[in-house]
PDB file of C-alpha atoms in Angstrom:
ATOM      1  CA  MET A   1       0.000   0.000   0.000  1.00  0.00           C
ATOM      2  CA  SER A   2       2.722   2.518   0.990  1.00  0.00           C
ATOM      3  CA  VAL A   3       4.613   1.687  -2.227  1.00  0.00           C
ATOM      4  CA  GLN A   4       1.710   2.934  -4.347  1.00  0.00           C
ATOM      5  CA  VAL A   5       1.437   6.086  -2.245  1.00  0.00           C
ATOM      6  CA  LEU A   6       5.174   6.636  -2.653  1.00  0.00           C
ATOM      7  CA  ASP A   7       4.873   6.134  -6.412  1.00  0.00           C
ATOM      8  CA  GLY A   8       2.282   8.892  -6.617  1.00  0.00           C
ATOM      9  CA  LEU A   9       4.330  11.142  -4.335  1.00  0.00           C
ATOM     10  CA  VAL A  10       7.668  10.628  -6.096  1.00  0.00           C
ATOM     11  CA  SER A  11       6.092  11.047  -9.539  1.00  0.00           C
ATOM     12  CA  THR A  12       4.577  14.379  -8.509  1.00  0.00           C
ATOM     13  CA  LEU A  13       7.754  15.624  -6.831  1.00  0.00           C
ATOM     14  CA  GLY A  14       9.865  14.442  -9.771  1.00  0.00           C
ATOM     15  CA  GLU A  15       7.940  16.761 -12.084  1.00  0.00           C
ATOM     16  CA  MET A  16       9.005  19.619  -9.798  1.00  0.00           C
ATOM     17  CA  GLY A  17      12.657  18.574  -9.849  1.00  0.00           C
ATOM     18  CA  LEU A  18      12.600  17.641  -6.145  1.00  0.00           C
ATOM     19  CA  GLY A  19      14.398  14.711  -4.534  1.00  0.00           C
ATOM     20  CA  VAL A  20      13.215  12.387  -1.765  1.00  0.00           C
ATOM     21  CA  LEU A  21      15.056  11.051   1.284  1.00  0.00           C
ATOM     22  CA  LEU A  22      13.335   8.050   2.878  1.00  0.00           C
ATOM     23  CA  ILE A  23      13.832   7.637   6.631  1.00  0.00           C
ATOM     24  CA  PRO A  24      12.265   4.454   8.043  1.00  0.00           C
ATOM     25  CA  GLY A  25      10.455   4.553  11.338  1.00  0.00           C
ATOM     26  CA  PRO A  26      11.535   2.289  14.210  1.00  0.00           C
ATOM     27  CA  SER A  27      10.500  -1.350  13.829  1.00  0.00           C
ATOM     28  CA  ASP A  28      11.368  -2.241  17.429  1.00  0.00           C
ATOM     29  CA  PRO A  29       9.895  -0.429  20.464  1.00  0.00           C
ATOM     30  CA  ALA A  30      13.353  -0.592  22.029  1.00  0.00           C
ATOM     31  CA  GLU A  31      14.724   1.679  19.293  1.00  0.00           C
ATOM     32  CA  PRO A  32      14.664   5.469  19.770  1.00  0.00           C
ATOM     33  CA  PRO A  33      11.349   6.854  18.465  1.00  0.00           C
ATOM     34  CA  VAL A  34      13.145   9.524  16.419  1.00  0.00           C
ATOM     35  CA  ASP A  35      15.799   8.572  13.856  1.00  0.00           C
ATOM     36  CA  PRO A  36      18.934  10.771  14.122  1.00  0.00           C
ATOM     37  CA  LEU A  37      18.450  11.764  10.469  1.00  0.00           C
ATOM     38  CA  VAL A  38      15.179  13.438  11.425  1.00  0.00           C
ATOM     39  CA  GLN A  39      17.194  15.585  13.821  1.00  0.00           C
ATOM     40  CA  SER A  40      19.981  16.482  11.419  1.00  0.00           C
ATOM     41  CA  ALA A  41      19.288  15.785   7.712  1.00  0.00           C
ATOM     42  CA  ALA A  42      18.851  18.771   5.418  1.00  0.00           C
ATOM     43  CA  MET A  43      15.239  18.952   4.223  1.00  0.00           C
ATOM     44  CA  ASP A  44      12.893  21.614   2.913  1.00  0.00           C
ATOM     45  CA  VAL A  45       9.673  19.744   3.704  1.00  0.00           C
ATOM     46  CA  ALA A  46       9.030  16.533   5.652  1.00  0.00           C
ATOM     47  CA  VAL A  47       6.292  13.981   4.921  1.00  0.00           C
ATOM     48  CA  LEU A  48       5.126  11.625   7.668  1.00  0.00           C
ATOM     49  CA  LEU A  49       3.461   8.639   6.014  1.00  0.00           C
ATOM     50  CA  TRP A  50       1.906   7.265   9.194  1.00  0.00           C
ATOM     51  CA  GLY A  51       0.060   9.690  11.413  1.00  0.00           C
ATOM     52  CA  SER A  52      -0.268   9.272  15.130  1.00  0.00           C
ATOM     53  CA  GLY A  53      -1.357  11.832  17.674  1.00  0.00           C
ATOM     54  CA  SER A  54      -0.630  15.544  17.654  1.00  0.00           C
ATOM     55  CA  HIS A  55       2.298  14.923  20.032  1.00  0.00           C
ATOM     56  CA  ASP A  56       4.069  12.333  17.880  1.00  0.00           C
ATOM     57  CA  PRO A  57       7.799  12.492  18.798  1.00  0.00           C
ATOM     58  CA  VAL A  58       8.878  12.690  15.145  1.00  0.00           C
ATOM     59  CA  LEU A  59       6.459  15.528  14.459  1.00  0.00           C
ATOM     60  CA  GLU A  60       7.613  17.304  17.604  1.00  0.00           C
ATOM     61  CA  ALA A  61      11.250  16.999  16.449  1.00  0.00           C
ATOM     62  CA  LEU A  62      10.349  18.501  13.063  1.00  0.00           C
ATOM     63  CA  ARG A  63       8.451  21.313  14.753  1.00  0.00           C
ATOM     64  CA  ARG A  64      11.482  22.142  16.879  1.00  0.00           C
ATOM     65  CA  ARG A  65      13.545  22.406  13.675  1.00  0.00           C
ATOM     66  CA  GLY A  66      10.889  24.522  11.981  1.00  0.00           C
ATOM     67  CA  ILE A  67      10.524  22.053   9.098  1.00  0.00           C
ATOM     68  CA  PRO A  68       7.204  22.399   7.201  1.00  0.00           C
ATOM     69  CA  THR A  69       5.456  19.044   7.397  1.00  0.00           C
ATOM     70  CA  VAL A  70       2.778  17.035   5.621  1.00  0.00           C
ATOM     71  CA  VAL A  71       1.173  14.346   7.778  1.00  0.00           C
ATOM     72  CA  VAL A  72      -0.589  11.459   6.041  1.00  0.00           C
ATOM     73  CA  GLU A  73      -3.482   9.964   8.043  1.00  0.00           C
ATOM     74  CA  GLY A  74      -2.830  12.223  11.005  1.00  0.00           C
ATOM     75  CA  ILE A  75      -4.841  14.663  13.104  1.00  0.00           C
ATOM     76  CA  PRO A  76      -5.375  18.063  11.414  1.00  0.00           C
ATOM     77  CA  ALA A  77      -3.439  20.844  13.120  1.00  0.00           C
ATOM     78  CA  PRO A  78      -2.915  24.508  12.206  1.00  0.00           C
ATOM     79  CA  ASP A  79       0.834  24.144  11.647  1.00  0.00           C
ATOM     80  CA  VAL A  80       0.871  20.988   9.460  1.00  0.00           C
ATOM     81  CA  ALA A  81      -0.679  19.964   6.166  1.00  0.00           C
ATOM     82  CA  THR A  82      -2.741  16.784   6.393  1.00  0.00           C
ATOM     83  CA  VAL A  83      -3.823  14.297   3.731  1.00  0.00           C
ATOM     84  CA  GLY A  84      -6.072  11.369   4.527  1.00  0.00           C
ATOM     85  CA  ILE A  85      -8.936   9.211   3.370  1.00  0.00           C
ATOM     86  CA  ASP A  86     -12.478   8.772   4.613  1.00  0.00           C
ATOM     87  CA  ASP A  87     -11.546   5.442   6.161  1.00  0.00           C
ATOM     88  CA  ARG A  88     -13.953   5.740   9.073  1.00  0.00           C
ATOM     89  CA  ARG A  89     -16.918   5.889   6.684  1.00  0.00           C
ATOM     90  CA  GLY A  90     -15.364   3.184   4.515  1.00  0.00           C
ATOM     91  CA  MET A  91     -15.204   0.810   7.441  1.00  0.00           C
ATOM     92  CA  THR A  92     -18.798   1.612   8.359  1.00  0.00           C
ATOM     93  CA  ASP A  93     -19.816   0.806   4.779  1.00  0.00           C
ATOM     94  CA  VAL A  94     -18.180  -2.617   4.769  1.00  0.00           C
ATOM     95  CA  VAL A  95     -19.692  -3.536   8.138  1.00  0.00           C
ATOM     96  CA  ARG A  96     -23.148  -2.486   6.941  1.00  0.00           C
ATOM     97  CA  HIS A  97     -22.617  -4.584   3.801  1.00  0.00           C
ATOM     98  CA  LEU A  98     -22.051  -7.577   6.074  1.00  0.00           C
ATOM     99  CA  GLN A  99     -25.033  -6.696   8.247  1.00  0.00           C
ATOM    100  CA  GLU A 100     -27.218  -6.670   5.134  1.00  0.00           C
ATOM    101  CA  LEU A 101     -25.995 -10.228   4.516  1.00  0.00           C
ATOM    102  CA  GLY A 102     -27.281 -11.202   7.956  1.00  0.00           C
ATOM    103  CA  HIS A 103     -24.052 -11.084   9.983  1.00  0.00           C
ATOM    104  CA  GLU A 104     -24.299 -10.157  13.658  1.00  0.00           C
ATOM    105  CA  ARG A 105     -21.120 -11.632  15.166  1.00  0.00           C
ATOM    106  CA  PHE A 106     -17.945  -9.809  14.163  1.00  0.00           C
ATOM    107  CA  ALA A 107     -14.231 -10.020  14.881  1.00  0.00           C
ATOM    108  CA  CYS A 108     -11.666  -7.442  13.815  1.00  0.00           C
ATOM    109  CA  VAL A 109      -8.022  -7.814  12.797  1.00  0.00           C
ATOM    110  CA  SER A 110      -6.439  -4.473  13.573  1.00  0.00           C
ATOM    111  CA  LEU A 111      -3.269  -2.676  12.677  1.00  0.00           C
ATOM    112  CA  ALA A 112      -0.992  -1.777  15.587  1.00  0.00           C
ATOM    113  CA  PHE A 113      -2.384   0.449  18.317  1.00  0.00           C
ATOM    114  CA  ASP A 114       0.917   2.282  18.898  1.00  0.00           C
ATOM    115  CA  ARG A 115       4.667   1.952  18.404  1.00  0.00           C
ATOM    116  CA  HIS A 116       4.809  -1.007  20.796  1.00  0.00           C
ATOM    117  CA  ARG A 117       3.109  -3.097  18.074  1.00  0.00           C
ATOM    118  CA  GLY A 118       1.257  -5.678  20.123  1.00  0.00           C
ATOM    119  CA  ASP A 119       0.350  -9.105  18.763  1.00  0.00           C
ATOM    120  CA  GLY A 120      -2.767 -10.727  20.165  1.00  0.00           C
ATOM    121  CA  PHE A 121      -6.306 -10.205  21.387  1.00  0.00           C
ATOM    122  CA  VAL A 122      -6.951  -6.810  22.966  1.00  0.00           C
ATOM    123  CA  GLU A 123      -9.465  -6.313  25.761  1.00  0.00           C
ATOM    124  CA  PRO A 124     -12.114  -3.609  25.199  1.00  0.00           C
ATOM    125  CA  ALA A 125     -10.629  -1.540  28.023  1.00  0.00           C
ATOM    126  CA  ARG A 126      -7.612  -0.884  25.789  1.00  0.00           C
ATOM    127  CA  TRP A 127      -9.557   0.244  22.745  1.00  0.00           C
ATOM    128  CA  ASP A 128      -9.589   3.818  24.063  1.00  0.00           C
ATOM    129  CA  GLU A 129      -5.787   3.802  24.299  1.00  0.00           C
ATOM    130  CA  ILE A 130      -5.159   3.644  20.533  1.00  0.00           C
ATOM    131  CA  VAL A 131      -2.525   6.181  19.455  1.00  0.00           C
ATOM    132  CA  TRP A 132      -2.169   5.572  15.723  1.00  0.00           C
ATOM    133  CA  GLN A 133      -4.962   7.359  13.928  1.00  0.00           C
ATOM    134  CA  VAL A 134      -5.623   4.855  11.119  1.00  0.00           C
ATOM    135  CA  THR A 135      -6.302   2.180  13.716  1.00  0.00           C
ATOM    136  CA  ARG A 136      -8.469   4.555  15.740  1.00  0.00           C
ATOM    137  CA  ARG A 137     -10.639   5.700  12.846  1.00  0.00           C
ATOM    138  CA  ARG A 138     -11.214   2.215  11.450  1.00  0.00           C
ATOM    139  CA  LEU A 139     -12.326   0.864  14.806  1.00  0.00           C
ATOM    140  CA  ASP A 140     -14.594   3.902  15.180  1.00  0.00           C
ATOM    141  CA  GLY A 141     -16.065   3.067  11.768  1.00  0.00           C
ATOM    142  CA  VAL A 142     -17.001  -0.403  12.998  1.00  0.00           C
ATOM    143  CA  LEU A 143     -18.586   1.070  16.118  1.00  0.00           C
ATOM    144  CA  ASP A 144     -20.454   3.665  14.011  1.00  0.00           C
ATOM    145  CA  ALA A 145     -22.290   0.792  12.315  1.00  0.00           C
ATOM    146  CA  GLY A 146     -23.676  -0.217  15.701  1.00  0.00           C
ATOM    147  CA  VAL A 147     -21.361  -3.207  16.038  1.00  0.00           C
ATOM    148  CA  THR A 148     -19.315  -4.063  19.109  1.00  0.00           C
ATOM    149  CA  PRO A 149     -16.759  -6.650  17.941  1.00  0.00           C
ATOM    150  CA  GLU A 150     -16.664  -9.884  19.882  1.00  0.00           C
ATOM    151  CA  SER A 151     -12.878  -9.693  19.631  1.00  0.00           C
ATOM    152  CA  VAL A 152     -10.189  -7.377  18.295  1.00  0.00           C
ATOM    153  CA  TYR A 153      -6.828  -8.909  17.392  1.00  0.00           C
ATOM    154  CA  GLU A 154      -3.941  -6.410  17.180  1.00  0.00           C
ATOM    155  CA  THR A 155      -1.177  -7.181  14.672  1.00  0.00           C
ATOM    156  CA  PRO A 156       2.305  -5.649  14.665  1.00  0.00           C
ATOM    157  CA  ALA A 157       2.329  -4.917  10.906  1.00  0.00           C
ATOM    158  CA  SER A 158       0.219  -5.173   7.764  1.00  0.00           C
ATOM    159  CA  LEU A 159       1.633  -8.488   6.548  1.00  0.00           C
ATOM    160  CA  VAL A 160      -0.045 -11.653   5.282  1.00  0.00           C
ATOM    161  CA  GLU A 161       1.663 -13.779   7.929  1.00  0.00           C
ATOM    162  CA  HIS A 162       0.276 -11.586  10.731  1.00  0.00           C
ATOM    163  CA  GLY A 163      -3.211 -11.888   9.257  1.00  0.00           C
ATOM    164  CA  LYS A 164      -2.809 -15.640   9.087  1.00  0.00           C
ATOM    165  CA  THR A 165      -1.774 -15.822  12.755  1.00  0.00           C
ATOM    166  CA  ALA A 166      -4.765 -13.690  13.703  1.00  0.00           C
ATOM    167  CA  GLY A 167      -7.043 -15.825  11.535  1.00  0.00           C
ATOM    168  CA  PHE A 168      -5.967 -19.045  13.222  1.00  0.00           C
ATOM    169  CA  ALA A 169      -6.525 -17.492  16.661  1.00  0.00           C
ATOM    170  CA  ILE A 170      -9.982 -16.136  15.802  1.00  0.00           C
ATOM    171  CA  LEU A 171     -11.311 -19.031  13.729  1.00  0.00           C
ATOM    172  CA  SER A 172     -10.055 -21.825  16.000  1.00  0.00           C
ATOM    173  CA  ARG A 173     -12.448 -20.750  18.744  1.00  0.00           C
ATOM    174  CA  GLU A 174     -15.573 -22.831  19.244  1.00  0.00           C
ATOM    175  CA  ASP A 175     -17.663 -19.642  19.238  1.00  0.00           C
ATOM    176  CA  ARG A 176     -16.007 -18.206  16.130  1.00  0.00           C
ATOM    177  CA  PRO A 177     -17.640 -15.145  14.529  1.00  0.00           C
ATOM    178  CA  THR A 178     -19.349 -15.293  11.155  1.00  0.00           C
ATOM    179  CA  ALA A 179     -17.545 -12.191   9.822  1.00  0.00           C
ATOM    180  CA  VAL A 180     -13.962 -10.952  10.162  1.00  0.00           C
ATOM    181  CA  VAL A 181     -13.238  -7.336   9.232  1.00  0.00           C
ATOM    182  CA  CYS A 182      -9.577  -6.491   8.675  1.00  0.00           C
ATOM    183  CA  TRP A 183      -7.761  -3.169   8.652  1.00  0.00           C
ATOM    184  CA  SER A 184      -5.859  -4.071   5.437  1.00  0.00           C
ATOM    185  CA  ASP A 185      -6.128  -6.398   2.466  1.00  0.00           C
ATOM    186  CA  LEU A 186      -2.898  -8.163   3.369  1.00  0.00           C
ATOM    187  CA  LEU A 187      -4.226  -8.971   6.825  1.00  0.00           C
ATOM    188  CA  ALA A 188      -7.535 -10.102   5.303  1.00  0.00           C
ATOM    189  CA  SER A 189      -5.794 -12.367   2.809  1.00  0.00           C
ATOM    190  CA  GLY A 190      -3.949 -14.002   5.711  1.00  0.00           C
ATOM    191  CA  VAL A 191      -7.281 -14.675   7.424  1.00  0.00           C
ATOM    192  CA  VAL A 192      -8.595 -16.264   4.202  1.00  0.00           C
ATOM    193  CA  LEU A 193      -5.530 -18.521   4.050  1.00  0.00           C
ATOM    194  CA  ALA A 194      -6.002 -19.508   7.703  1.00  0.00           C
ATOM    195  CA  ALA A 195      -9.648 -20.354   7.042  1.00  0.00           C
ATOM    196  CA  ARG A 196      -8.651 -22.572   4.108  1.00  0.00           C
ATOM    197  CA  GLU A 197      -6.119 -24.448   6.235  1.00  0.00           C
ATOM    198  CA  LEU A 198      -8.729 -24.945   8.959  1.00  0.00           C
ATOM    199  CA  GLY A 199     -11.080 -26.468   6.406  1.00  0.00           C
ATOM    200  CA  LEU A 200     -13.546 -23.576   6.551  1.00  0.00           C
ATOM    201  CA  SER A 201     -15.413 -22.249   3.545  1.00  0.00           C
ATOM    202  CA  VAL A 202     -15.078 -18.569   2.645  1.00  0.00           C
ATOM    203  CA  PRO A 203     -17.726 -17.162   2.610  1.00  0.00           C
ATOM    204  CA  GLY A 204     -19.852 -20.225   3.454  1.00  0.00           C
ATOM    205  CA  ASP A 205     -18.572 -20.561   7.038  1.00  0.00           C
ATOM    206  CA  VAL A 206     -17.003 -17.140   7.524  1.00  0.00           C
ATOM    207  CA  SER A 207     -16.964 -13.896   5.537  1.00  0.00           C
ATOM    208  CA  VAL A 208     -13.754 -11.858   5.357  1.00  0.00           C
ATOM    209  CA  ALA A 209     -13.327  -8.226   4.279  1.00  0.00           C
ATOM    210  CA  GLY A 210     -10.266  -6.016   3.965  1.00  0.00           C
ATOM    211  CA  PHE A 211      -9.245  -2.444   3.273  1.00  0.00           C
ATOM    212  CA  ASP A 212      -7.069  -0.813   0.550  1.00  0.00           C
ATOM    213  CA  GLY A 213      -8.335  -2.311  -2.724  1.00  0.00           C
ATOM    214  CA  LEU A 214      -5.121  -4.141  -3.629  1.00  0.00           C
ATOM    215  CA  ASP A 215      -4.892  -6.498  -6.592  1.00  0.00           C
ATOM    216  CA  LEU A 216      -4.137  -9.946  -5.118  1.00  0.00           C
ATOM    217  CA  PRO A 217      -4.170 -12.462  -8.012  1.00  0.00           C
ATOM    218  CA  TRP A 218      -2.397 -15.091  -5.902  1.00  0.00           C
ATOM    219  CA  LEU A 219      -5.479 -15.312  -3.671  1.00  0.00           C
ATOM    220  CA  ALA A 220      -7.496 -16.828  -6.559  1.00  0.00           C
ATOM    221  CA  PRO A 221     -10.111 -18.094  -6.877  1.00  0.00           C
ATOM    222  CA  ASP A 222     -11.123 -15.624  -4.185  1.00  0.00           C
ATOM    223  CA  VAL A 223     -11.503 -11.912  -4.878  1.00  0.00           C
ATOM    224  CA  LEU A 224     -11.359 -10.010  -1.619  1.00  0.00           C
ATOM    225  CA  THR A 225     -14.223  -7.770  -0.564  1.00  0.00           C
ATOM    226  CA  SER A 226     -12.428  -4.530   0.203  1.00  0.00           C
ATOM    227  CA  VAL A 227     -12.709  -0.806   0.799  1.00  0.00           C
ATOM    228  CA  VAL A 228     -10.783   0.748  -2.083  1.00  0.00           C
ATOM    229  CA  GLN A 229      -8.685   3.814  -1.411  1.00  0.00           C
ATOM    230  CA  PRO A 230      -7.039   5.908  -4.174  1.00  0.00           C
ATOM    231  CA  LEU A 231      -3.451   5.097  -3.240  1.00  0.00           C
ATOM    232  CA  ALA A 232      -1.575   6.733  -6.117  1.00  0.00           C
ATOM    233  CA  GLU A 233      -3.856   9.773  -6.016  1.00  0.00           C
ATOM    234  CA  LYS A 234      -3.198  10.100  -2.286  1.00  0.00           C
ATOM    235  CA  GLY A 235       0.524  10.238  -3.009  1.00  0.00           C
ATOM    236  CA  ALA A 236      -0.040  12.863  -5.704  1.00  0.00           C
ATOM    237  CA  VAL A 237      -2.128  14.990  -3.301  1.00  0.00           C
ATOM    238  CA  VAL A 238       0.701  14.751  -0.761  1.00  0.00           C
ATOM    239  CA  GLY A 239       3.101  15.946  -3.478  1.00  0.00           C
ATOM    240  CA  ARG A 240       0.903  18.928  -4.232  1.00  0.00           C
ATOM    241  CA  ALA A 241       0.749  19.740  -0.514  1.00  0.00           C
ATOM    242  CA  VAL A 242       4.558  19.717  -0.470  1.00  0.00           C
ATOM    243  CA  ALA A 243       4.560  22.191  -3.375  1.00  0.00           C
ATOM    244  CA  SER A 244       2.162  24.473  -1.491  1.00  0.00           C
ATOM    245  CA  LEU A 245       4.361  24.466   1.606  1.00  0.00           C
ATOM    246  CA  LEU A 246       7.441  25.253  -0.496  1.00  0.00           C
ATOM    247  CA  SER A 247       5.627  28.262  -1.927  1.00  0.00           C
ATOM    248  CA  GLY A 248       4.758  29.460   1.564  1.00  0.00           C
ATOM    249  CA  ASP A 249       1.095  28.438   1.548  1.00  0.00           C
ATOM    250  CA  MET A 250      -0.647  26.111   3.994  1.00  0.00           C
ATOM    251  CA  PRO A 251      -3.024  23.819   2.060  1.00  0.00           C
ATOM    252  CA  GLN A 252      -6.432  22.909   3.408  1.00  0.00           C
ATOM    253  CA  PRO A 253      -6.707  19.413   4.944  1.00  0.00           C
ATOM    254  CA  ALA A 254      -7.481  16.890   2.186  1.00  0.00           C
ATOM    255  CA  VAL A 255      -9.743  13.882   2.748  1.00  0.00           C
ATOM    256  CA  LEU A 256     -10.101  11.555  -0.239  1.00  0.00           C
ATOM    257  CA  PRO A 257     -13.167   9.346  -0.774  1.00  0.00           C
ATOM    258  CA  VAL A 258     -13.162   5.554  -0.603  1.00  0.00           C
ATOM    259  CA  THR A 259     -15.475   3.003  -2.219  1.00  0.00           C
ATOM    260  CA  LEU A 260     -16.693  -0.453  -1.228  1.00  0.00           C
ATOM    261  CA  ARG A 261     -15.786  -3.236  -3.686  1.00  0.00           C
ATOM    262  CA  PRO A 262     -17.744  -6.421  -2.925  1.00  0.00           C
ATOM    263  CA  GLY A 263     -15.888  -9.606  -3.860  1.00  0.00           C
ATOM    264  CA  THR A 264     -16.282 -13.340  -3.365  1.00  0.00           C
ATOM    265  CA  THR A 265     -15.117 -13.450   0.269  1.00  0.00           C
ATOM    266  CA  THR A 266     -18.354 -12.099   1.765  1.00  0.00           C
ATOM    267  CA  GLY A 267     -21.719 -13.810   1.620  1.00  0.00           C
ATOM    268  CA  PRO A 268     -24.822 -14.589   3.671  1.00  0.00           C
ATOM    269  CA  ALA A 269     -24.259 -15.437   7.313  1.00  0.00           C
ATOM    270  CA  PRO A 270     -24.334 -19.197   7.966  1.00  0.00           C
ATOM    271  CA  ARG A 271     -27.482 -20.466   9.657  1.00  0.00           C
TER     272      ARG A 271
END
């Protein structure tokens, strides 16, 4: 998903003759939250591709340096440009699609709550402690549809293998849900693979839905039901926000629409 966003961003910046320095975020909670390059590298504008709260340590470091910043999927603030998608509504749409098919018992496979990147079921008491905004909004979208998930499984990253681990944990329970809603297509595809290995029919025994709208031909014959976001366009909008900041203007917050794409992995709830 981030690769397509980067493609749109780099293509837009390339037309302006601008270069890009990629600085990865920490993959281990034991690592410092702010890479030394963020503190010292020469840059005209910074782009944060994963928004957390308004007091994100990387954003705070950039503020201290006075670096104009674009935050993707973050919280709008007067001193930063923000670009996001209507993912809260998109998640509500996919849950309502499943409700129309008769589903009442839901589980969720979530992206990480914060930089500690947990891996396992999360008690409802912790749902209010989510720091990363994508995770927060997508859970809120589920709740907006009037659904309280029977379980939420936090994954450390949007990878097929993490979705598969979550799928085994959720679908091995005797009281397994009839629908699993995932925060990304890669996580959802892992749940589909877990269901296959457990001998379950998708969508006969369990329906699975994802988010992003990725093309996953290797999942055939299944075509994932997904909320499609305009990944390349999002990158291009970020690039245009960079151009505005370079010219001294603060662009208005941008929120791009999403669309529901029903596939073969969702169907009527089993009786």
